[in-house]
Short mmCIF file of C-alpha atoms and ligand atoms in Angstrom, two decimals:
data_model
loop_
_atom_site.label_atom_id
_atom_site.label_comp_id
_atom_site.label_asym_id
_atom_site.label_seq_id
_atom_site.Cartn_x
_atom_site.Cartn_y
_atom_site.Cartn_z
CA MET Q 60 10.66 26.89 14.58
CA SER Q 61 10.98 29.17 11.50
CA THR Q 62 9.48 27.88 8.40
CA ALA Q 63 9.72 31.14 6.40
CA VAL Q 64 9.49 30.96 2.66
CA ARG Q 65 12.91 30.19 1.22
CA GLN Q 66 14.23 32.20 -1.81
CA PRO Q 67 14.92 30.40 -4.83
CA ALA Q 68 18.26 28.62 -4.28
CA ARG Q 69 21.32 29.22 -6.40
CA GLY Q 70 22.54 26.90 -9.08
CA ALA Q 71 21.90 26.37 -12.92
CA SER Q 72 21.03 23.48 -15.12
CA ASP Q 73 23.47 22.16 -17.51
CA LYS Q 74 21.80 24.38 -20.12
CA GLY Q 75 22.57 27.46 -17.89
CA ALA Q 76 18.89 28.03 -16.93
CA PRO Q 77 18.83 28.78 -13.18
CA TYR Q 78 16.87 26.50 -11.13
CA ARG Q 79 13.80 27.63 -9.60
CA PHE Q 80 12.87 25.86 -6.23
CA PRO Q 81 9.39 26.20 -4.41
CA PRO Q 82 9.00 27.56 -1.11
CA GLY Q 83 9.96 25.47 1.78
CA PHE Q 84 12.24 24.92 4.80
CA GLN Q 85 15.01 27.28 5.43
CA ARG Q 86 17.13 24.83 6.86
CA ASN Q 87 17.98 21.10 6.28
CA LEU Q 88 15.56 18.61 7.37
CA LEU Q 89 18.03 16.91 9.53
CA TRP Q 90 17.91 20.18 11.73
CA TYR Q 91 14.20 20.15 12.02
CA ALA Q 92 14.12 16.48 12.42
CA PHE Q 93 15.82 16.61 15.95
CA ARG Q 94 13.32 19.50 16.96
CA LYS Q 95 9.75 18.65 15.84
CA PHE Q 96 9.27 15.80 13.42
CA ARG Q 97 9.80 12.35 14.51
CA PRO Q 98 11.40 10.71 11.56
CA ALA Q 99 9.45 7.59 12.01
CA ASN Q 100 6.37 9.60 11.39
CA PRO Q 101 6.86 11.31 7.89
CA ILE Q 102 2.95 11.91 7.73
CA ILE Q 103 3.35 14.52 10.33
CA LEU Q 104 6.16 16.09 8.21
CA PHE Q 105 3.90 15.97 5.03
CA GLN Q 106 0.89 17.44 6.67
CA HIS Q 107 2.97 20.23 7.93
CA LEU Q 108 4.34 20.90 4.51
CA ALA Q 109 0.79 20.92 2.85
CA GLU Q 110 -0.50 23.16 5.57
CA SER Q 111 2.42 25.71 5.38
CA TYR Q 112 3.25 25.74 1.73
CA GLY Q 113 0.06 24.31 -0.10
CA ASP Q 114 0.50 22.78 -3.26
CA ILE Q 115 4.27 22.40 -3.50
CA ALA Q 116 7.11 22.50 -0.83
CA HIS Q 117 10.76 21.97 -1.30
CA TYR Q 118 13.30 20.88 1.54
CA LYS Q 119 16.88 19.36 1.57
CA LEU Q 120 17.90 16.30 3.44
CA GLY Q 121 21.61 16.24 3.47
CA HIS Q 122 22.55 17.19 -0.01
CA ASN Q 123 19.35 15.83 -1.46
CA HIS Q 124 16.66 18.09 -2.91
CA ILE Q 125 13.14 16.98 -2.06
CA VAL Q 126 9.87 18.37 -3.24
CA PHE Q 127 6.43 17.27 -1.75
CA ILE Q 128 3.56 17.89 -4.01
CA ASN Q 129 -0.20 18.14 -3.13
CA ASN Q 130 -1.92 19.29 -6.24
CA PRO Q 131 -3.43 17.18 -8.91
CA ASP Q 132 -1.84 18.90 -11.89
CA TYR Q 133 1.58 18.26 -10.32
CA ILE Q 134 0.77 14.74 -9.53
CA ARG Q 135 -0.33 13.99 -12.99
CA GLU Q 136 2.78 15.73 -14.46
CA VAL Q 137 4.89 13.19 -12.28
CA LEU Q 138 3.00 9.92 -12.59
CA VAL Q 139 1.84 10.16 -16.04
CA VAL Q 140 3.01 13.16 -18.31
CA GLN Q 141 6.84 13.17 -17.24
CA ASN Q 142 6.81 9.46 -16.11
CA ASP Q 143 9.73 8.54 -18.36
CA ASN Q 144 11.84 11.03 -16.34
CA PHE Q 145 11.31 9.32 -13.11
CA ILE Q 146 12.24 6.10 -11.34
CA LYS Q 147 11.13 4.89 -7.85
CA GLU Q 148 12.95 6.75 -5.14
CA ARG Q 149 15.33 5.67 -2.47
CA THR Q 150 13.02 4.15 0.13
CA VAL Q 151 11.44 1.87 -2.75
CA GLN Q 152 15.21 0.91 -3.78
CA ARG Q 153 15.72 -0.14 -0.15
CA THR Q 154 12.94 -2.74 -0.15
CA LYS Q 155 15.04 -4.41 -2.78
CA MET Q 156 16.71 -6.00 0.41
CA LEU Q 157 13.49 -8.00 0.79
CA LEU Q 158 11.88 -7.86 -2.73
CA GLY Q 159 14.79 -8.03 -4.90
CA GLU Q 160 13.94 -7.18 -8.63
CA GLY Q 161 10.24 -7.66 -8.59
CA MET Q 162 7.51 -5.74 -10.38
CA ILE Q 163 7.34 -2.90 -7.49
CA THR Q 164 11.20 -2.26 -7.53
CA SER Q 165 12.32 -3.05 -11.21
CA GLU Q 166 12.52 -0.30 -13.73
CA GLY Q 167 12.48 0.03 -17.46
CA ALA Q 168 12.44 -3.01 -19.83
CA LEU Q 169 12.64 -5.61 -17.00
CA HIS Q 170 9.63 -3.80 -15.20
CA ARG Q 171 7.72 -3.78 -18.68
CA ALA Q 172 8.42 -7.56 -19.28
CA GLN Q 173 7.43 -8.55 -15.75
CA ARG Q 174 4.08 -6.65 -16.08
CA MET Q 175 3.32 -8.20 -19.28
CA ALA Q 176 4.04 -11.62 -18.12
CA ALA Q 177 1.79 -11.09 -15.07
CA GLN Q 178 -1.09 -9.22 -16.74
CA PRO Q 179 -3.18 -12.17 -17.77
CA ALA Q 180 -3.57 -13.30 -14.14
CA PHE Q 181 -5.39 -10.06 -13.54
CA HIS Q 182 -7.76 -10.21 -16.32
CA ARG Q 183 -11.49 -9.67 -15.46
CA GLN Q 184 -12.21 -13.14 -16.72
CA ARG Q 185 -9.59 -14.64 -14.51
CA ILE Q 186 -10.53 -12.60 -11.43
CA ALA Q 187 -14.00 -13.85 -11.57
CA LYS Q 188 -12.72 -17.41 -10.89
CA TYR Q 189 -10.89 -16.03 -7.75
CA ALA Q 190 -14.21 -14.90 -6.17
CA GLU Q 191 -15.02 -18.40 -5.05
CA VAL Q 192 -11.65 -18.81 -3.03
CA MET Q 193 -12.19 -15.24 -1.47
CA VAL Q 194 -15.50 -16.05 -0.16
CA GLU Q 195 -14.57 -19.88 0.90
CA GLU Q 196 -11.74 -18.36 2.81
CA ALA Q 197 -13.84 -15.59 4.45
CA ALA Q 198 -16.69 -17.91 5.26
CA ARG Q 199 -14.24 -20.28 6.96
CA MET Q 200 -12.88 -17.56 9.15
CA ARG Q 201 -16.58 -16.14 9.76
CA ASP Q 202 -17.68 -19.59 10.84
CA SER Q 203 -14.83 -20.16 13.17
CA TRP Q 204 -15.28 -17.14 15.31
CA CYS Q 205 -17.30 -17.17 18.58
CA ASP Q 206 -19.74 -14.69 19.96
CA GLY Q 207 -18.22 -12.29 22.53
CA GLU Q 208 -14.69 -12.91 21.89
CA GLN Q 209 -12.07 -10.37 21.40
CA ARG Q 210 -9.66 -10.59 18.44
CA ASP Q 211 -6.91 -8.62 17.01
CA ILE Q 212 -8.76 -8.30 13.62
CA ALA Q 213 -5.62 -6.84 11.85
CA VAL Q 214 -4.05 -10.17 12.46
CA ASP Q 215 -7.11 -12.09 11.27
CA MET Q 216 -7.15 -9.92 8.28
CA MET Q 217 -3.59 -10.61 7.44
CA HIS Q 218 -4.16 -14.42 7.67
CA LEU Q 219 -7.13 -14.33 5.54
CA THR Q 220 -5.71 -12.21 2.85
CA LEU Q 221 -2.47 -14.23 2.90
CA ASN Q 222 -4.35 -17.42 2.28
CA VAL Q 223 -6.37 -15.81 -0.45
CA VAL Q 224 -3.38 -14.51 -2.30
CA ALA Q 225 -1.66 -18.01 -1.94
CA ARG Q 226 -4.51 -20.05 -3.20
CA THR Q 227 -5.81 -17.62 -6.05
CA LEU Q 228 -2.58 -16.46 -7.62
CA PHE Q 229 -0.05 -19.33 -6.61
CA ALA Q 230 -2.43 -22.20 -6.47
CA THR Q 231 -0.80 -23.08 -3.02
CA ASP Q 232 -2.63 -23.85 0.27
CA LEU Q 233 -0.73 -21.89 2.91
CA ARG Q 234 -2.83 -22.68 5.76
CA ARG Q 235 -0.16 -24.64 7.87
CA GLU Q 236 2.69 -21.81 7.23
CA VAL Q 237 0.42 -18.97 7.39
CA TYR Q 238 1.37 -18.01 11.13
CA GLU Q 239 5.08 -18.61 10.39
CA LEU Q 240 5.03 -16.57 7.23
CA ALA Q 241 3.09 -13.69 8.73
CA ALA Q 242 5.16 -13.53 11.82
CA ALA Q 243 8.56 -13.10 9.62
CA ILE Q 244 6.85 -10.58 7.61
CA ASN Q 245 5.97 -8.74 10.94
CA ARG Q 246 9.52 -8.82 12.00
CA ILE Q 247 10.72 -7.17 8.72
CA MET Q 248 8.03 -4.56 8.85
CA GLY Q 249 9.03 -3.72 12.52
CA LEU Q 250 12.59 -3.25 11.16
CA TYR Q 251 11.72 -1.26 8.15
CA ASN Q 252 12.16 2.27 9.39
CA PHE Q 253 15.36 1.35 10.90
CA LEU Q 254 16.33 -0.21 7.61
CA VAL Q 255 15.55 2.85 5.59
CA MET Q 256 17.09 5.36 7.84
CA LEU Q 257 20.33 3.16 8.15
CA PRO Q 258 23.20 4.35 5.85
CA ALA Q 259 24.42 1.70 3.57
CA ALA Q 260 21.87 -0.99 4.80
CA GLU Q 261 22.13 -2.96 1.61
CA TRP Q 262 25.92 -3.47 2.15
CA LEU Q 263 25.61 -3.74 5.99
CA VAL Q 264 23.12 -6.74 5.68
CA HIS Q 265 25.79 -9.07 4.45
CA LEU Q 266 28.00 -8.31 7.32
CA ARG Q 267 25.10 -9.19 9.75
CA PRO Q 268 25.51 -6.49 12.52
CA PRO Q 269 23.24 -7.52 15.41
CA GLY Q 270 20.30 -5.38 14.36
CA LEU Q 271 20.05 -6.77 10.97
CA ALA Q 272 20.41 -10.40 12.03
CA ALA Q 273 16.58 -10.56 12.89
CA PHE Q 274 16.07 -9.04 9.21
CA VAL Q 275 18.34 -11.72 7.60
CA ARG Q 276 16.56 -14.56 9.74
CA ALA Q 277 13.07 -13.46 8.78
CA ARG Q 278 13.98 -12.98 4.92
CA ARG Q 279 15.34 -16.55 5.15
CA ARG Q 280 11.99 -17.89 6.39
CA ILE Q 281 10.09 -16.05 3.92
CA ASP Q 282 12.34 -17.34 1.26
CA ALA Q 283 12.07 -20.85 2.21
CA VAL Q 284 8.33 -20.79 2.11
CA VAL Q 285 8.68 -19.07 -1.47
CA TYR Q 286 11.15 -21.60 -2.76
CA ARG Q 287 8.91 -24.41 -1.59
CA MET Q 288 6.04 -23.02 -3.56
CA ILE Q 289 8.11 -22.60 -6.80
CA ASP Q 290 9.68 -26.13 -6.32
CA ALA Q 291 6.32 -27.66 -5.98
CA HIS Q 292 4.99 -25.94 -8.93
CA VAL Q 293 8.04 -27.18 -11.26
CA LYS Q 294 7.50 -30.60 -9.79
CA ARG Q 295 3.89 -30.83 -10.66
CA GLY Q 296 4.74 -29.95 -14.16
CA ARG Q 297 1.20 -29.33 -15.37
CA ASP Q 298 0.01 -25.71 -16.03
CA SER Q 299 -2.72 -24.92 -13.34
CA GLY Q 300 -3.07 -21.37 -15.03
CA SER Q 301 -1.84 -19.65 -11.86
CA LEU Q 302 0.29 -16.51 -11.56
CA LEU Q 303 3.27 -18.72 -10.75
CA ASP Q 304 2.89 -20.83 -14.01
CA LEU Q 305 2.81 -17.60 -15.90
CA MET Q 306 6.03 -16.54 -14.28
CA LEU Q 307 7.53 -19.83 -14.73
CA ALA Q 308 6.78 -19.93 -18.36
CA GLY Q 309 8.68 -16.80 -18.74
CA SER Q 310 11.77 -18.06 -17.08
CA SER Q 311 13.94 -21.10 -17.48
CA SER Q 312 13.91 -22.07 -13.84
CA ALA Q 313 16.84 -24.29 -13.85
CA ASP Q 314 19.55 -21.71 -13.64
CA LYS Q 315 20.37 -20.02 -10.33
CA ASP Q 316 19.56 -16.33 -11.71
CA SER Q 317 16.11 -17.04 -13.00
CA ARG Q 318 15.41 -18.98 -9.74
CA GLN Q 319 16.29 -15.75 -7.83
CA SER Q 320 14.30 -13.63 -10.44
CA LEU Q 321 11.28 -15.94 -9.81
CA ARG Q 322 11.53 -15.62 -6.00
CA ASP Q 323 11.75 -11.73 -6.26
CA GLN Q 324 8.70 -11.67 -8.64
CA VAL Q 325 6.76 -14.04 -6.14
CA ILE Q 326 7.48 -12.37 -3.04
CA THR Q 327 6.74 -8.84 -4.61
CA ILE Q 328 3.23 -9.95 -5.65
CA PHE Q 329 2.67 -11.80 -2.31
CA LEU Q 330 3.51 -8.72 -0.20
CA ALA Q 331 1.97 -6.22 -2.40
CA GLY Q 332 -1.28 -8.41 -2.67
CA TYR Q 333 -2.02 -9.23 0.97
CA GLU Q 334 -0.60 -6.59 3.27
CA THR Q 335 -2.35 -3.73 1.63
CA VAL Q 336 -5.83 -5.39 1.41
CA ALA Q 337 -5.66 -6.63 5.03
CA ASN Q 338 -4.90 -3.09 6.23
CA ALA Q 339 -7.86 -1.82 4.09
CA LEU Q 340 -10.12 -4.36 5.73
CA SER Q 341 -8.91 -3.54 9.32
CA TRP Q 342 -9.28 0.24 8.95
CA THR Q 343 -12.91 -0.52 7.23
CA TRP Q 344 -13.90 -2.48 10.25
CA TYR Q 345 -12.77 0.29 12.61
CA LEU Q 346 -14.52 2.94 10.74
CA LEU Q 347 -17.70 1.03 10.44
CA SER Q 348 -17.72 0.34 14.31
CA GLN Q 349 -17.31 4.16 14.71
CA ASN Q 350 -20.23 5.07 12.38
CA PRO Q 351 -23.21 3.27 13.25
CA GLY Q 352 -25.56 4.84 10.84
CA CYS Q 353 -23.25 3.69 7.86
CA GLU Q 354 -22.68 0.30 9.40
CA ALA Q 355 -26.53 -0.28 9.48
CA LYS Q 356 -26.86 0.83 5.93
CA PHE Q 357 -23.94 -1.64 5.01
CA GLN Q 358 -25.50 -4.61 6.91
CA GLU Q 359 -28.88 -3.82 5.20
CA GLU Q 360 -27.41 -4.15 1.65
CA VAL Q 361 -25.65 -7.22 2.57
CA ASP Q 362 -28.65 -8.88 4.03
CA GLU Q 363 -30.82 -7.77 1.27
CA GLY Q 364 -28.25 -8.39 -1.50
CA LEU Q 365 -27.25 -11.83 -0.39
CA GLY Q 366 -30.42 -13.10 1.42
CA GLY Q 367 -28.27 -15.34 3.63
CA LYS Q 368 -26.42 -17.19 0.68
CA LEU Q 369 -22.67 -17.32 0.04
CA ALA Q 370 -21.71 -14.22 -2.25
CA THR Q 371 -20.49 -14.80 -5.51
CA PHE Q 372 -18.84 -12.79 -8.26
CA TYR Q 373 -22.16 -11.68 -9.74
CA ASP Q 374 -23.13 -10.13 -6.41
CA VAL Q 375 -20.16 -7.76 -6.44
CA PRO Q 376 -21.91 -5.11 -8.72
CA ARG Q 377 -24.89 -5.11 -6.54
CA LEU Q 378 -23.02 -4.40 -3.36
CA HIS Q 379 -22.64 -0.69 -4.30
CA TYR Q 380 -22.61 0.63 -0.72
CA THR Q 381 -20.02 -1.82 0.51
CA GLU Q 382 -17.80 -0.73 -2.23
CA ASN Q 383 -18.24 2.94 -1.34
CA VAL Q 384 -17.51 2.02 2.28
CA MET Q 385 -14.14 0.35 1.22
CA ALA Q 386 -13.67 3.42 -0.94
CA GLU Q 387 -14.15 5.80 1.78
CA SER Q 388 -11.89 3.72 3.99
CA LEU Q 389 -9.16 3.88 1.52
CA ARG Q 390 -9.48 7.64 1.30
CA LEU Q 391 -9.05 8.09 5.06
CA TYR Q 392 -6.67 5.34 5.56
CA PRO Q 393 -5.07 4.64 2.28
CA PRO Q 394 -2.60 1.48 2.86
CA ALA Q 395 -0.33 2.92 0.24
CA TRP Q 396 0.07 6.25 2.06
CA ALA Q 397 2.79 7.75 0.08
CA MET Q 398 4.74 7.33 -3.11
CA GLY Q 399 8.05 8.58 -4.21
CA ARG Q 400 9.93 9.20 -7.50
CA TYR Q 401 13.63 10.30 -8.35
CA ALA Q 402 14.25 12.48 -11.40
CA LEU Q 403 16.79 11.32 -13.80
CA ASN Q 404 17.14 14.64 -15.65
CA ASP Q 405 16.29 18.35 -14.89
CA PHE Q 406 12.52 18.99 -14.98
CA ALA Q 407 9.76 21.55 -14.71
CA LEU Q 408 6.80 21.54 -12.56
CA GLY Q 409 4.47 24.66 -13.10
CA GLU Q 410 6.55 27.66 -12.75
CA TYR Q 411 9.39 25.72 -10.95
CA PHE Q 412 12.42 24.22 -12.44
CA LEU Q 413 14.16 21.52 -10.67
CA PRO Q 414 17.65 19.61 -10.89
CA ALA Q 415 18.13 15.95 -11.85
CA ARG Q 416 18.26 13.67 -8.74
CA THR Q 417 15.49 15.59 -6.94
CA THR Q 418 13.27 13.14 -5.08
CA VAL Q 419 9.36 13.96 -5.55
CA LEU Q 420 7.06 12.77 -2.76
CA ILE Q 421 3.30 12.34 -3.02
CA SER Q 422 1.14 11.34 -0.13
CA GLN Q 423 -2.38 9.82 -0.63
CA PHE Q 424 -2.98 10.28 3.15
CA VAL Q 425 -2.45 14.12 2.86
CA THR Q 426 -4.19 14.67 -0.52
CA HIS Q 427 -7.18 12.48 0.31
CA ARG Q 428 -7.68 14.49 3.64
CA ASP Q 429 -7.50 17.83 1.83
CA PRO Q 430 -10.73 20.00 2.42
CA ARG Q 431 -10.40 21.49 -1.20
CA TYR Q 432 -11.13 18.04 -2.54
CA PHE Q 433 -12.88 16.41 0.25
CA PRO Q 434 -15.05 18.91 2.13
CA ASP Q 435 -15.17 18.03 5.99
CA PRO Q 436 -12.36 15.62 5.15
CA LEU Q 437 -12.22 13.72 8.57
CA ARG Q 438 -15.75 12.76 8.26
CA PHE Q 439 -16.49 9.02 7.19
CA ASP Q 440 -19.04 9.39 4.49
CA PRO Q 441 -19.31 6.68 1.93
CA GLU Q 442 -21.82 8.90 -0.11
CA ARG Q 443 -18.71 10.78 -1.65
CA PHE Q 444 -18.41 7.64 -3.74
CA SER Q 445 -21.98 7.30 -4.85
CA GLU Q 446 -22.93 8.28 -8.42
CA ALA Q 447 -24.01 11.76 -7.07
CA GLY Q 448 -20.60 12.49 -5.10
CA LYS Q 449 -18.29 11.13 -7.89
CA ALA Q 450 -18.12 14.47 -9.78
CA ARG Q 451 -16.20 16.07 -6.75
CA TRP Q 452 -13.08 14.06 -7.02
CA THR Q 453 -10.75 13.02 -9.90
CA LYS Q 454 -8.10 10.30 -10.27
CA PHE Q 455 -5.29 12.63 -9.22
CA THR Q 456 -7.13 13.89 -6.02
CA TYR Q 457 -8.06 10.25 -4.95
CA PHE Q 458 -5.55 7.61 -5.99
CA PRO Q 459 -5.38 4.90 -3.41
CA PHE Q 460 -3.97 2.55 -6.26
CA GLY Q 461 -1.62 5.03 -7.66
CA ALA Q 462 -1.85 6.28 -11.31
CA GLY Q 463 -0.04 6.00 -14.68
CA GLN Q 464 2.23 3.36 -15.79
CA ARG Q 465 3.01 2.01 -12.42
CA GLN Q 466 -0.60 1.98 -11.28
CA CYS Q 467 -1.56 -1.06 -9.14
CA ILE Q 468 -1.82 -4.20 -11.30
CA GLY Q 469 -3.92 -5.67 -8.51
CA GLU Q 470 -6.59 -2.91 -8.19
CA SER Q 471 -9.70 -5.00 -9.55
CA PHE Q 472 -8.46 -7.86 -7.47
CA ALA Q 473 -8.35 -5.73 -4.44
CA TRP Q 474 -11.81 -4.12 -4.88
CA MET Q 475 -13.43 -7.62 -5.34
CA GLU Q 476 -11.58 -9.20 -2.49
CA GLY Q 477 -12.46 -6.36 -0.13
CA VAL Q 478 -16.12 -6.14 -1.01
CA LEU Q 479 -16.62 -10.10 -0.80
CA ILE Q 480 -14.77 -10.45 2.49
CA LEU Q 481 -16.57 -7.56 4.13
CA ALA Q 482 -20.10 -8.85 2.97
CA THR Q 483 -19.31 -12.40 3.95
CA LEU Q 484 -18.09 -11.51 7.41
CA ALA Q 485 -20.86 -9.00 8.07
CA GLN Q 486 -23.42 -11.68 7.18
CA LYS Q 487 -22.88 -13.12 10.77
CA TRP Q 488 -20.87 -10.45 12.59
CA LYS Q 489 -20.67 -7.04 13.91
CA LEU Q 490 -17.54 -5.75 15.18
CA ARG Q 491 -16.97 -3.49 18.12
CA LEU Q 492 -13.75 -1.82 19.04
CA VAL Q 493 -12.68 -2.88 22.48
CA THR Q 494 -13.12 0.16 24.89
CA GLY Q 495 -9.83 1.67 25.71
CA HIS Q 496 -8.00 0.27 22.89
CA ARG Q 497 -5.63 2.91 21.01
CA VAL Q 498 -5.94 3.18 17.28
CA GLU Q 499 -3.10 4.90 15.74
CA PRO Q 500 -2.13 4.86 12.05
CA GLN Q 501 1.70 3.60 11.70
CA PRO Q 502 3.24 4.43 8.45
CA LEU Q 503 5.51 1.66 7.62
CA ILE Q 504 5.68 0.07 3.91
CA THR Q 505 1.96 0.33 4.38
CA LEU Q 506 -0.23 2.11 6.77
CA ARG Q 507 -0.83 -0.44 9.60
CA PRO Q 508 -2.86 0.16 12.87
CA LYS Q 509 0.25 0.66 15.28
CA HIS Q 510 -1.49 -1.37 18.17
CA GLY Q 511 -3.29 -3.79 16.12
CA MET Q 512 -7.20 -3.56 15.98
CA LEU Q 513 -8.68 -5.20 19.00
CA MET Q 514 -12.30 -5.76 18.49
CA GLN Q 515 -15.35 -7.81 20.10
CA LEU Q 516 -17.33 -9.91 17.95
CA GLN Q 517 -21.15 -9.53 18.29
CA ALA Q 518 -23.44 -12.12 16.45
CA ARG Q 519 -26.00 -10.65 14.50
C1 HEM S 100 -6.24 -2.09 -1.03
C2 HEM S 100 -5.28 -2.68 -1.74
C3 HEM S 100 -4.14 -2.16 -2.54
C4 HEM S 100 -3.53 -1.00 -2.65
C5 HEM S 100 -4.10 0.11 -1.76
C6 HEM S 100 -2.44 -0.88 -3.47
C7 HEM S 100 -1.77 0.19 -3.88
C8 HEM S 100 -0.72 0.47 -4.72
C9 HEM S 100 -0.29 1.42 -5.21
C10 HEM S 100 -0.39 2.77 -4.75
C11 HEM S 100 0.69 1.07 -6.20
C12 HEM S 100 1.50 2.02 -7.06
C13 HEM S 100 2.85 2.57 -6.26
C14 HEM S 100 3.66 3.51 -7.00
O1 HEM S 100 3.49 3.95 -8.03
O2 HEM S 100 4.76 3.85 -6.51
C15 HEM S 100 0.63 -0.18 -6.25
C16 HEM S 100 1.55 -0.98 -7.21
C17 HEM S 100 1.42 -2.44 -7.31
N1 HEM S 100 0.52 -3.19 -6.63
FE1 HEM S 100 -1.11 -2.75 -5.40
N2 HEM S 100 -2.33 -2.20 -3.95
C18 HEM S 100 -3.38 -3.01 -3.41
C19 HEM S 100 -3.50 -4.07 -3.82
C20 HEM S 100 -2.76 -5.03 -4.57
C21 HEM S 100 -2.85 -6.42 -4.87
C22 HEM S 100 -4.14 -7.31 -4.29
C23 HEM S 100 -2.05 -6.83 -5.71
C24 HEM S 100 -1.57 -8.19 -6.25
C25 HEM S 100 -2.29 -9.23 -6.02
C26 HEM S 100 -1.03 -5.69 -5.94
C27 HEM S 100 0.08 -5.66 -6.56
C28 HEM S 100 0.96 -4.56 -6.90
C29 HEM S 100 2.03 -4.56 -7.77
C30 HEM S 100 2.74 -5.83 -8.44
C31 HEM S 100 2.43 -3.27 -7.94
C32 HEM S 100 3.46 -2.76 -8.77
C33 HEM S 100 2.89 -2.29 -10.20
C34 HEM S 100 3.96 -1.74 -11.13
O3 HEM S 100 4.86 -0.90 -10.64
O4 HEM S 100 3.81 -1.88 -12.34
N3 HEM S 100 -1.55 -4.57 -5.12
N4 HEM S 100 -0.23 -0.62 -5.41
#
């Protein structure tokens, strides 16, 4: 396949200046897609672009210009400096079919209002209160496990984090519904790539062709749970201080539009808040099982730090190594493995000048594995995140939670939850990958282990 460097394409901006495109594919991506890249695995495409063209690469998909960037200065330009010129790109827009207009998909004034309304639920003092629930849920799972049994840890982590989000942020106990909810979400995730590729999927979904009927059914099931939660809160009337109360306070829940808007906001936080952390935990258990030296150090810290007691909020700052383990896991298997933006106006990136409607893609998976920023990148080494190692990376070479105005609102929540769950489960258990189980990352909305994570429990 020829991937020779392309000459700057012809064309000029409104002001007459010629566009200057970065090097990249000579042909339309559709041509390559059928020959080399499985469209279902864009990570292979991104890695190829980074290896062939370095910091910035250009290609076309149909009539659309796409630029892939893998350089901290360009990443900062797009996410921070020129943020006002960008909105979320097409695949994110497509998630509106499930998420509606929640904080991930909304733009401009609506986004600012939603973010401001939700912010108090993520303040440090508020998060401290969530620690107890996180540990309680983890301890319940820990105590229900049996020595020697084999479990799909990816499923366990999903159930655990779903319960945590429901109880902490929405003051709702979902234990009875957790299986149904997780199954419906799985169904949608399985259809995600199909939905992103399908032309006019947003419109087709109303006609219910056979392939989309499953999507509509799954969405209806998720909606039913979410509306039950909203109705229960409205009926209860008193303010439990949960995120849902903050959202309710910001809307007049009586009319249909604000009911729909509440549903969109709730479902967004729900999905953003559990699936990402669950995947981070599954990858972490896997990485620990493959790196016995690191695993031993982690266990030692947990045993010494907690002394057999249940962890609390105040233990988190002492569990340094556990946090570094999670950080290194987020580097190698970032649950948010890529982000995309769509340019509203012509814009410059370094020496290049690009037209409005260009899509800019950034991949945590690729940048986090770039040897310029992380030497020997495939090695699992939590020490990269110790005080001594910290000087080597920046917030634009390591950005599992994004950056700029759209940076993850749940970052502190996620760090605390991850550390507390890892420590609580490790007090009793060591997890071993079942021999022969295939481990392969699958880049859907988040980076999931494609075949689950089958592990055997060993009592400690
Ligand atoms: C390891 C766990 C997590 C990871 C890796 C992660 C990653 C990210 C990333 C990369 C973004 C930015 C996307 C973009 O700019 O296009 C984001 C946004 C967001 N995340 Fe997270 N997240 C995690 C956990 C959470 C949690 C626990 C919550 C809530 C409980 C949450 C809620 C959100 C929301 C609402 C947004 C949209 C923020 C905005 O646009 O203003 N995330 N997350």
